[in-house]
Amino acid sequence: MKLHMQILIALGLGIKRNWHIFFGIIAGILVGIFLHEHPSALVSTILTFVGQVFIRLIQMVVIPLVVSAIIIGITSVGDNKQLGKFGKKMILYYGIITTAAVAIGAALALIFKPGIGAANYIAANSAAEVQASVANAMAQQQGNILNIFLGFIPNNPFHSFAYGDMVPIIVFVLIFAVALAKVGDVNRPIVAFFESVFAATMKITDWIMFLAAPGVFALTASAVSSFGIDIFASISKYLFVLFLGFLLQLFVVYPLFLKFFSKVSIVMLYSAVAEAMMVAFGTASSSATLPLTIACCEKRGISHKISSFVLPLGATLNMDGTALLQTVAVIFLAQAYGVPLDLFLIVQIALLAIIASSTCAGIPGAGLITIALILNGMGLSPEQLVAGFAFLFTIERVTDMMRTLVNVTSDTVVVAAIADNENEINYDLLNNPQAYEEIA
Ligand code: ASP
């Protein structure tokens, strides 16, 4: 075998899994671009199949994992005071990070004005079939905010479990877990049961990770092949603003946040959670990434007590990447259609983006559906709304991959800060990437 092949193979086998996933993303982008130019039904079918196998396997463990993690997390914290303290801190930290995201989104969209002159392009994209699905999504969002909150209280938790409605599931499990913590020792059998469930689902996650590199490769390739790279040229300004916003979150807001609220080094945290960040990009789903997010944090120094409580909630409620996108997208549409943007409207958009993002599930495309909550109050005509929505749909996957990476990263930033404040980080481990255990 030629020497360079031997070196490549040695590199591929010897290096850590996060590099495999990273190469999977790069190869997926290249193969996707090629397939966009030279479509092949067979290759697309195989890629879709491999990608779906990976996503479905990982989604399969999400509900048992979320339920068991929250129950163990809350019952192990035990006393009410401490629980309240964690809870308040979590809401405060998630709030700070999401507020920074919407502020950055609004500022960038107002500075770069990506929507000016985009109306023609938007109308050209309003294909009938997309319009139908959009109209459907809008109809579902017609309810007011109170109704949306009402929907978070499950009248039948088993219905929510069966349909995978994460927010009502979390509401039920939180209440159930706090009740278990309150009843004292009689909770032992059920907590022990969920400890076993948690351990087994983490083991399954380890196994699924063998598929991470091919899975992420296949998902990226099929996503890129469907939109190609021409899309970047035609709406480059919109994508540029989004991309810049995400970069500012990742490389300015999070490092500053950690500096201010903890002793955690951002470089160490990013190396600890690199696999989760990349799988988030590949799957475009915070929920599907959750098992891996938990595994990365727990195996690399952040205590089980904190991560099992904070991460499942973060994966559903903390969506700062989504909030940033929603703010930029709505301002973009307002600019495209000439809706005058005064300070009041901008603040309204930002606040609604915080609510709309946290009500959206951690699954692909959810953030675009809840955007209707913000758009409804904007005074656009139904035709404009539908055409605008249709436009956002055409570039949905690529922005979803980016915002999900940001969503998942911020969950880990917040969990690291809380763990630091509570002395629940093993710094010898977190700061020593050589000692990191592989996931699987
Ligand atoms: N896909 C995102 C996530 O799972 C949610 C969204 O659509 O914005 O975090």
Short mmCIF file of C-alpha atoms and ligand atoms in Angstrom, two decimals:
data_model
loop_
_atom_site.label_atom_id
_atom_site.label_comp_id
_atom_site.label_asym_id
_atom_site.label_seq_id
_atom_site.Cartn_x
_atom_site.Cartn_y
_atom_site.Cartn_z
CA MET A 1 0.00 0.00 0.00
CA LYS A 2 1.24 3.48 -0.85
CA LEU A 3 2.77 5.36 2.06
CA HIS A 4 0.30 8.26 1.99
CA MET A 5 -2.61 5.79 2.14
CA GLN A 6 -1.04 4.09 5.13
CA ILE A 7 -0.63 7.43 6.87
CA LEU A 8 -4.22 8.40 6.13
CA ILE A 9 -5.56 5.11 7.44
CA ALA A 10 -3.40 5.32 10.56
CA LEU A 11 -4.63 8.84 11.14
CA GLY A 12 -8.22 7.80 10.65
CA LEU A 13 -7.98 4.90 13.07
CA GLY A 14 -5.75 6.51 15.63
CA ILE A 15 -7.41 9.81 16.20
CA LYS A 16 -10.27 10.56 18.49
CA ARG A 17 -13.87 10.19 17.50
CA ASN A 18 -14.57 13.92 17.39
CA TRP A 19 -12.15 14.16 14.48
CA HIS A 20 -13.95 11.34 12.72
CA ILE A 21 -17.19 13.26 13.06
CA PHE A 22 -15.50 16.45 11.91
CA PHE A 23 -14.17 14.71 8.79
CA GLY A 24 -17.66 13.30 8.31
CA ILE A 25 -19.07 16.85 8.19
CA ILE A 26 -16.40 18.06 5.73
CA ALA A 27 -16.78 14.99 3.50
CA GLY A 28 -20.58 15.36 3.74
CA ILE A 29 -20.39 18.96 2.52
CA LEU A 30 -18.14 17.97 -0.42
CA VAL A 31 -20.21 14.95 -1.40
CA GLY A 32 -23.41 17.01 -1.04
CA ILE A 33 -22.09 19.71 -3.39
CA PHE A 34 -21.11 17.03 -5.91
CA LEU A 35 -24.50 15.34 -5.65
CA HIS A 36 -26.31 18.62 -6.15
CA GLU A 37 -24.56 18.94 -9.51
CA HIS A 38 -24.76 15.22 -10.39
CA PRO A 39 -27.87 13.85 -8.70
CA SER A 40 -28.10 10.11 -8.11
CA ALA A 41 -31.31 8.65 -6.75
CA LEU A 42 -29.55 5.55 -5.44
CA VAL A 43 -26.86 7.44 -3.54
CA SER A 44 -29.47 9.85 -2.12
CA THR A 45 -31.59 6.94 -0.93
CA ILE A 46 -28.62 5.31 0.76
CA LEU A 47 -27.55 8.57 2.41
CA THR A 48 -31.07 9.29 3.64
CA PHE A 49 -31.32 5.76 5.00
CA VAL A 50 -28.01 5.89 6.89
CA GLY A 51 -28.79 9.35 8.27
CA GLN A 52 -32.25 8.28 9.41
CA VAL A 53 -30.92 5.13 11.08
CA PHE A 54 -28.58 7.29 13.14
CA ILE A 55 -31.20 9.92 14.03
CA ARG A 56 -33.87 7.37 14.90
CA LEU A 57 -31.55 5.34 17.11
CA ILE A 58 -30.49 8.38 19.02
CA GLN A 59 -34.07 9.68 19.31
CA MET A 60 -35.07 6.28 20.60
CA VAL A 61 -33.22 6.88 23.87
CA VAL A 62 -34.25 10.50 24.40
CA ILE A 63 -37.45 10.02 26.40
CA PRO A 64 -36.13 7.34 28.80
CA LEU A 65 -33.01 9.43 29.21
CA VAL A 66 -34.79 12.72 29.90
CA VAL A 67 -37.18 11.12 32.37
CA SER A 68 -34.51 9.19 34.25
CA ALA A 69 -32.00 12.07 34.23
CA ILE A 70 -34.47 14.58 35.66
CA ILE A 71 -35.75 12.19 38.30
CA ILE A 72 -32.27 11.22 39.46
CA GLY A 73 -31.05 14.81 39.22
CA ILE A 74 -33.83 16.28 41.31
CA THR A 75 -34.05 13.52 43.89
CA SER A 76 -30.29 13.59 44.39
CA VAL A 77 -30.33 17.33 45.02
CA GLY A 78 -33.00 16.55 47.56
CA ASP A 79 -33.70 19.55 49.65
CA ASN A 80 -35.99 22.23 48.35
CA LYS A 81 -33.74 25.17 49.05
CA GLN A 82 -30.89 23.82 46.96
CA LEU A 83 -33.24 22.86 44.17
CA GLY A 84 -34.75 26.33 44.13
CA LYS A 85 -31.25 27.80 44.03
CA PHE A 86 -30.22 25.67 41.04
CA GLY A 87 -33.50 26.37 39.28
CA LYS A 88 -33.25 30.13 39.73
CA LYS A 89 -29.65 30.17 38.60
CA MET A 90 -30.48 28.09 35.57
CA ILE A 91 -33.27 30.45 34.51
CA LEU A 92 -31.05 33.47 35.14
CA TYR A 93 -28.15 32.10 33.11
CA TYR A 94 -30.30 30.86 30.25
CA GLY A 95 -32.04 34.24 30.28
CA ILE A 96 -28.77 36.18 30.06
CA ILE A 97 -27.49 34.10 27.17
CA THR A 98 -30.74 34.26 25.21
CA THR A 99 -31.10 38.00 25.78
CA ALA A 100 -27.57 38.46 24.41
CA ALA A 101 -28.56 36.38 21.38
CA VAL A 102 -31.64 38.43 20.49
CA ALA A 103 -29.75 41.69 21.09
CA ILE A 104 -26.99 40.57 18.74
CA GLY A 105 -29.51 39.36 16.16
CA ALA A 106 -31.43 42.64 16.23
CA ALA A 107 -28.29 44.79 16.13
CA LEU A 108 -26.76 42.92 13.20
CA ALA A 109 -30.00 42.85 11.23
CA LEU A 110 -30.44 46.59 11.74
CA ILE A 111 -26.83 47.36 10.83
CA PHE A 112 -26.54 45.16 7.73
CA LYS A 113 -30.20 45.38 6.60
CA PRO A 114 -30.22 42.01 4.83
CA GLY A 115 -33.90 42.33 3.88
CA ILE A 116 -33.70 45.52 1.81
CA GLY A 117 -34.44 44.62 -1.81
CA ALA A 118 -35.17 40.97 -1.00
CA ALA A 119 -38.94 41.08 -1.69
CA ASN A 120 -38.60 39.90 -5.30
CA TYR A 121 -36.44 37.03 -4.35
CA ILE A 122 -38.87 36.01 -1.63
CA ALA A 123 -41.89 36.01 -3.94
CA ALA A 124 -40.01 33.88 -6.46
CA ASN A 125 -39.62 31.20 -3.87
CA SER A 126 -43.19 30.79 -2.81
CA ALA A 127 -43.80 27.44 -4.38
CA ALA A 128 -47.31 26.10 -3.95
CA GLU A 129 -46.33 23.02 -2.05
CA VAL A 130 -44.29 24.92 0.49
CA GLN A 131 -47.15 27.38 0.85
CA ALA A 132 -49.52 24.61 1.82
CA SER A 133 -47.30 23.33 4.59
CA VAL A 134 -46.69 26.85 5.77
CA ALA A 135 -50.37 27.71 5.87
CA ASN A 136 -50.86 24.63 7.99
CA ALA A 137 -48.11 25.65 10.39
CA MET A 138 -49.55 29.15 10.65
CA ALA A 139 -53.01 27.80 11.40
CA GLN A 140 -51.63 25.79 14.29
CA GLN A 141 -50.01 28.88 15.72
CA GLN A 142 -53.12 31.05 15.65
CA GLY A 143 -53.76 30.57 19.35
CA ASN A 144 -52.65 33.29 21.70
CA ILE A 145 -49.72 33.01 24.07
CA LEU A 146 -51.89 31.89 26.98
CA ASN A 147 -53.15 28.92 24.98
CA ILE A 148 -49.62 27.98 24.09
CA PHE A 149 -48.69 27.94 27.77
CA LEU A 150 -51.80 25.98 28.59
CA GLY A 151 -50.63 23.34 26.13
CA PHE A 152 -47.53 22.81 28.26
CA ILE A 153 -49.61 21.26 31.03
CA PRO A 154 -50.33 17.71 29.92
CA ASN A 155 -53.84 16.56 30.69
CA ASN A 156 -52.61 13.07 29.93
CA PRO A 157 -48.86 12.56 30.36
CA PHE A 158 -49.02 9.24 28.53
CA HIS A 159 -50.37 11.02 25.47
CA SER A 160 -47.37 13.37 25.63
CA PHE A 161 -44.98 10.44 26.02
CA ALA A 162 -46.57 8.63 23.10
CA TYR A 163 -46.28 11.67 20.83
CA GLY A 164 -42.89 12.79 22.10
CA ASP A 165 -44.13 16.27 23.14
CA MET A 166 -41.07 17.29 25.08
CA VAL A 167 -42.27 20.40 26.92
CA PRO A 168 -45.34 18.75 28.53
CA ILE A 169 -43.22 15.69 29.28
CA ILE A 170 -40.71 17.84 31.10
CA VAL A 171 -43.40 19.70 33.02
CA PHE A 172 -44.88 16.41 34.22
CA VAL A 173 -41.53 14.83 35.07
CA LEU A 174 -40.37 17.92 36.95
CA ILE A 175 -43.49 17.93 39.13
CA PHE A 176 -43.27 14.18 39.64
CA ALA A 177 -39.57 14.34 40.55
CA VAL A 178 -40.07 17.16 43.06
CA ALA A 179 -42.88 15.14 44.64
CA LEU A 180 -40.60 12.10 44.83
CA ALA A 181 -37.90 14.20 46.48
CA LYS A 182 -40.45 15.38 49.06
CA VAL A 183 -41.81 11.98 50.07
CA GLY A 184 -38.51 10.82 51.54
CA ASP A 185 -37.22 7.27 51.74
CA VAL A 186 -40.28 5.66 50.27
CA ASN A 187 -39.02 6.92 46.91
CA ARG A 188 -36.05 4.51 46.95
CA PRO A 189 -37.43 1.74 44.69
CA ILE A 190 -38.54 4.13 41.99
CA VAL A 191 -35.33 6.17 42.10
CA ALA A 192 -33.29 2.95 41.94
CA PHE A 193 -35.39 1.89 38.97
CA PHE A 194 -34.64 5.13 37.12
CA GLU A 195 -30.94 4.87 38.03
CA SER A 196 -30.90 1.58 36.12
CA VAL A 197 -32.83 3.12 33.22
CA PHE A 198 -30.34 5.98 33.06
CA ALA A 199 -27.29 3.71 33.12
CA ALA A 200 -28.72 1.49 30.40
CA THR A 201 -29.69 4.37 28.11
CA MET A 202 -26.21 5.87 28.49
CA LYS A 203 -24.77 2.50 27.48
CA ILE A 204 -26.99 2.48 24.39
CA THR A 205 -25.77 6.00 23.59
CA ASP A 206 -22.20 4.72 23.69
CA TRP A 207 -23.09 2.06 21.16
CA ILE A 208 -24.93 4.48 18.90
CA MET A 209 -21.86 6.68 18.82
CA PHE A 210 -20.11 4.09 16.66
CA LEU A 211 -22.46 5.32 13.97
CA ALA A 212 -21.84 9.00 14.63
CA ALA A 213 -19.29 9.67 11.89
CA PRO A 214 -21.15 7.87 9.06
CA GLY A 215 -24.48 9.20 10.39
CA VAL A 216 -23.36 12.81 10.46
CA PHE A 217 -21.66 12.38 7.07
CA ALA A 218 -24.88 11.05 5.52
CA LEU A 219 -27.09 13.73 7.10
CA THR A 220 -24.78 16.54 6.02
CA ALA A 221 -24.39 15.18 2.49
CA SER A 222 -28.13 14.79 1.93
CA ALA A 223 -28.86 18.23 3.40
CA VAL A 224 -26.21 19.95 1.27
CA SER A 225 -27.23 18.06 -1.87
CA SER A 226 -30.76 19.39 -1.55
CA PHE A 227 -29.79 23.07 -1.51
CA GLY A 228 -26.35 23.13 -3.18
CA ILE A 229 -24.13 26.14 -2.70
CA ASP A 230 -25.81 28.51 -5.16
CA ILE A 231 -28.25 29.32 -2.39
CA PHE A 232 -25.44 31.00 -0.49
CA ALA A 233 -24.79 33.46 -3.29
CA SER A 234 -28.42 34.53 -3.72
CA ILE A 235 -29.12 35.24 -0.07
CA SER A 236 -25.59 35.75 1.09
CA LYS A 237 -26.39 38.85 3.14
CA TYR A 238 -29.04 37.11 5.23
CA LEU A 239 -26.82 34.10 5.80
CA PHE A 240 -23.84 36.31 6.52
CA VAL A 241 -25.74 38.15 9.26
CA LEU A 242 -26.85 34.88 10.80
CA PHE A 243 -23.43 33.35 10.59
CA LEU A 244 -21.81 36.39 12.15
CA GLY A 245 -24.38 36.35 14.94
CA PHE A 246 -23.71 32.69 15.69
CA LEU A 247 -19.96 33.27 15.68
CA LEU A 248 -20.34 36.17 18.11
CA GLN A 249 -22.39 33.96 20.43
CA LEU A 250 -19.83 31.15 20.28
CA PHE A 251 -16.63 33.15 20.45
CA VAL A 252 -17.52 36.35 22.32
CA VAL A 253 -20.68 35.90 24.43
CA TYR A 254 -19.95 32.43 25.83
CA PRO A 255 -16.28 33.10 26.66
CA LEU A 256 -17.25 36.38 28.37
CA PHE A 257 -20.10 34.66 30.19
CA LEU A 258 -17.82 31.93 31.50
CA LYS A 259 -15.18 34.44 32.50
CA PHE A 260 -17.72 36.47 34.40
CA PHE A 261 -19.61 33.67 36.11
CA SER A 262 -17.06 30.85 36.50
CA LYS A 263 -13.46 29.65 36.27
CA VAL A 264 -14.18 27.35 33.33
CA SER A 265 -11.90 27.74 30.32
CA ILE A 266 -13.89 27.98 27.11
CA VAL A 267 -11.19 26.08 25.19
CA MET A 268 -11.37 23.16 27.61
CA LEU A 269 -15.14 23.16 27.59
CA TYR A 270 -15.27 23.16 23.80
CA SER A 271 -12.82 20.27 23.62
CA ALA A 272 -14.87 18.35 26.15
CA VAL A 273 -18.14 18.78 24.25
CA ALA A 274 -16.83 18.81 20.67
CA GLU A 275 -18.64 15.60 19.70
CA ALA A 276 -21.96 16.96 20.95
CA MET A 277 -21.44 20.21 19.01
CA MET A 278 -20.78 18.33 15.79
CA VAL A 279 -23.62 15.87 16.22
CA ALA A 280 -25.90 18.85 16.91
CA PHE A 281 -24.81 20.31 13.57
CA GLY A 282 -25.37 17.02 11.76
CA THR A 283 -28.74 16.13 13.28
CA ALA A 284 -30.19 19.67 13.69
CA SER A 285 -31.85 18.40 16.85
CA SER A 286 -30.96 19.37 20.43
CA SER A 287 -33.11 16.55 21.78
CA ALA A 288 -31.46 13.92 19.64
CA THR A 289 -28.06 15.26 20.69
CA LEU A 290 -28.99 15.26 24.39
CA PRO A 291 -27.70 11.76 25.23
CA LEU A 292 -24.35 12.74 23.82
CA THR A 293 -24.34 16.16 25.49
CA ILE A 294 -24.87 14.46 28.84
CA ALA A 295 -22.20 11.85 28.10
CA CYS A 296 -19.60 14.47 27.11
CA CYS A 297 -20.25 16.57 30.22
CA GLU A 298 -20.36 13.72 32.70
CA LYS A 299 -17.39 11.80 31.38
CA ARG A 300 -15.22 14.89 31.26
CA GLY A 301 -15.61 16.41 34.67
CA ILE A 302 -19.05 17.97 35.17
CA SER A 303 -20.97 16.22 37.93
CA HIS A 304 -23.91 13.98 37.23
CA LYS A 305 -25.94 15.85 39.83
CA ILE A 306 -25.82 19.10 37.86
CA SER A 307 -25.80 17.83 34.28
CA SER A 308 -28.68 15.42 34.74
CA PHE A 309 -30.85 18.25 36.00
CA VAL A 310 -29.76 21.19 33.85
CA LEU A 311 -29.08 19.62 30.44
CA PRO A 312 -32.46 17.96 29.74
CA LEU A 313 -34.19 21.24 30.59
CA GLY A 314 -31.72 23.21 28.51
CA ALA A 315 -32.17 20.95 25.49
CA THR A 316 -35.85 21.84 25.44
CA LEU A 317 -36.07 25.34 26.87
CA ASN A 318 -32.80 27.07 26.08
CA MET A 319 -32.66 27.89 22.38
CA ASP A 320 -30.57 31.00 22.02
CA GLY A 321 -29.40 30.10 18.49
CA THR A 322 -33.04 29.76 17.50
CA ALA A 323 -33.93 33.06 19.20
CA LEU A 324 -31.14 34.78 17.27
CA LEU A 325 -32.34 33.34 13.98
CA GLN A 326 -35.96 34.25 14.69
CA THR A 327 -35.03 37.84 15.46
CA VAL A 328 -32.93 38.19 12.30
CA ALA A 329 -35.53 36.42 10.14
CA VAL A 330 -38.42 38.59 11.32
CA ILE A 331 -36.47 41.83 10.92
CA PHE A 332 -35.36 40.58 7.49
CA LEU A 333 -38.98 40.07 6.41
CA ALA A 334 -40.02 43.43 7.85
CA GLN A 335 -37.25 45.12 5.85
CA ALA A 336 -38.14 43.18 2.71
CA TYR A 337 -41.77 44.28 2.89
CA GLY A 338 -41.08 47.81 4.07
CA VAL A 339 -42.69 47.44 7.52
CA PRO A 340 -41.40 50.42 9.54
CA LEU A 341 -39.35 49.19 12.48
CA ASP A 342 -39.52 51.44 15.51
CA LEU A 343 -37.88 50.70 18.84
CA PHE A 344 -41.12 49.40 20.29
CA LEU A 345 -41.56 46.85 17.49
CA ILE A 346 -37.94 45.73 17.74
CA VAL A 347 -38.25 45.14 21.49
CA GLN A 348 -41.52 43.29 20.86
CA ILE A 349 -39.81 41.07 18.28
CA ALA A 350 -36.92 40.36 20.63
CA LEU A 351 -39.18 39.48 23.57
CA LEU A 352 -41.42 37.29 21.46
CA ALA A 353 -38.34 35.57 20.03
CA ILE A 354 -37.26 34.65 23.56
CA ILE A 355 -40.70 33.15 24.23
CA ALA A 356 -41.11 31.54 20.80
CA SER A 357 -37.68 29.93 20.93
CA SER A 358 -38.15 28.47 24.36
CA THR A 359 -41.52 27.03 23.44
CA CYS A 360 -40.07 25.17 20.47
CA ALA A 361 -39.10 21.53 20.68
CA GLY A 362 -35.50 20.44 20.14
CA ILE A 363 -36.23 18.85 16.78
CA PRO A 364 -35.37 19.85 13.22
CA GLY A 365 -37.40 22.76 11.92
CA ALA A 366 -39.29 23.51 15.13
CA GLY A 367 -37.88 27.02 15.38
CA LEU A 368 -39.35 28.00 12.07
CA ILE A 369 -42.82 26.94 13.09
CA THR A 370 -42.84 28.94 16.31
CA ILE A 371 -41.66 32.00 14.40
CA ALA A 372 -45.32 32.36 13.45
CA LEU A 373 -45.90 33.54 17.01
CA ILE A 374 -43.76 36.60 16.30
CA LEU A 375 -44.92 37.19 12.73
CA ASN A 376 -48.59 37.16 13.65
CA GLY A 377 -48.34 40.55 15.33
CA MET A 378 -46.36 42.26 12.58
CA GLY A 379 -49.12 43.58 10.37
CA LEU A 380 -47.99 41.72 7.25
CA SER A 381 -50.66 40.57 4.80
CA PRO A 382 -51.43 36.82 4.72
CA GLU A 383 -49.81 36.58 1.26
CA GLN A 384 -46.66 38.26 2.50
CA LEU A 385 -46.55 36.00 5.53
CA VAL A 386 -46.88 32.88 3.43
CA ALA A 387 -44.33 34.00 0.86
CA GLY A 388 -41.91 35.06 3.58
CA PHE A 389 -42.32 31.79 5.36
CA ALA A 390 -41.83 29.86 2.17
CA PHE A 391 -38.58 31.70 1.61
CA LEU A 392 -37.33 30.85 5.10
CA PHE A 393 -38.23 27.22 4.44
CA THR A 394 -36.02 27.01 1.38
CA ILE A 395 -32.90 27.62 3.43
CA GLU A 396 -34.21 26.00 6.56
CA ARG A 397 -31.88 23.04 6.90
CA VAL A 398 -28.63 24.92 6.70
CA THR A 399 -29.70 27.54 9.24
CA ASP A 400 -31.14 24.81 11.44
CA MET A 401 -27.82 22.97 11.57
CA MET A 402 -26.04 26.16 12.61
CA ARG A 403 -28.56 27.30 15.21
CA THR A 404 -28.78 23.84 16.77
CA LEU A 405 -25.01 23.78 17.23
CA VAL A 406 -25.34 27.10 19.07
CA ASN A 407 -28.32 25.86 21.12
CA VAL A 408 -26.45 22.78 22.32
CA THR A 409 -23.23 24.65 22.99
CA SER A 410 -25.01 27.16 25.18
CA ASP A 411 -26.59 24.35 27.21
CA THR A 412 -23.09 23.13 28.01
CA VAL A 413 -21.85 26.65 28.82
CA VAL A 414 -24.66 27.12 31.35
CA VAL A 415 -24.24 23.69 32.90
CA ALA A 416 -20.50 24.32 33.26
CA ALA A 417 -21.07 27.67 34.96
CA ILE A 418 -23.61 26.24 37.43
CA ALA A 419 -21.37 23.24 38.15
CA ASP A 420 -18.45 25.59 38.79
CA ASN A 421 -20.49 27.74 41.17
CA GLU A 422 -21.56 24.65 43.09
CA ASN A 423 -18.08 23.08 43.22
CA GLU A 424 -19.32 20.25 41.07
CA ILE A 425 -16.55 20.22 38.44
CA ASN A 426 -13.54 17.97 38.45
CA TYR A 427 -11.08 20.47 36.99
CA ASP A 428 -8.21 17.97 36.87
CA LEU A 429 -10.26 16.04 34.36
CA LEU A 430 -11.92 18.88 32.45
CA ASN A 431 -8.60 20.65 31.90
CA ASN A 432 -6.81 17.55 30.70
CA PRO A 433 -8.19 16.56 27.28
CA GLN A 434 -5.59 13.77 27.01
CA ALA A 435 -7.38 11.97 29.81
CA TYR A 436 -10.84 12.26 28.27
CA GLU A 437 -12.67 8.99 28.00
CA GLU A 438 -14.07 8.28 24.54
CA ILE A 439 -17.84 8.22 24.36
CA ALA A 440 -18.24 4.47 23.73
N1 ASP B 1 -33.54 22.36 15.58
C1 ASP B 1 -33.42 23.20 16.73
C2 ASP B 1 -32.93 22.41 17.91
O1 ASP B 1 -33.19 21.24 17.98
C3 ASP B 1 -34.70 23.87 17.07
C4 ASP B 1 -35.05 24.81 15.97
O2 ASP B 1 -35.68 24.38 15.00
O3 ASP B 1 -34.64 25.98 16.04
O4 ASP B 1 -32.29 22.93 18.78
#
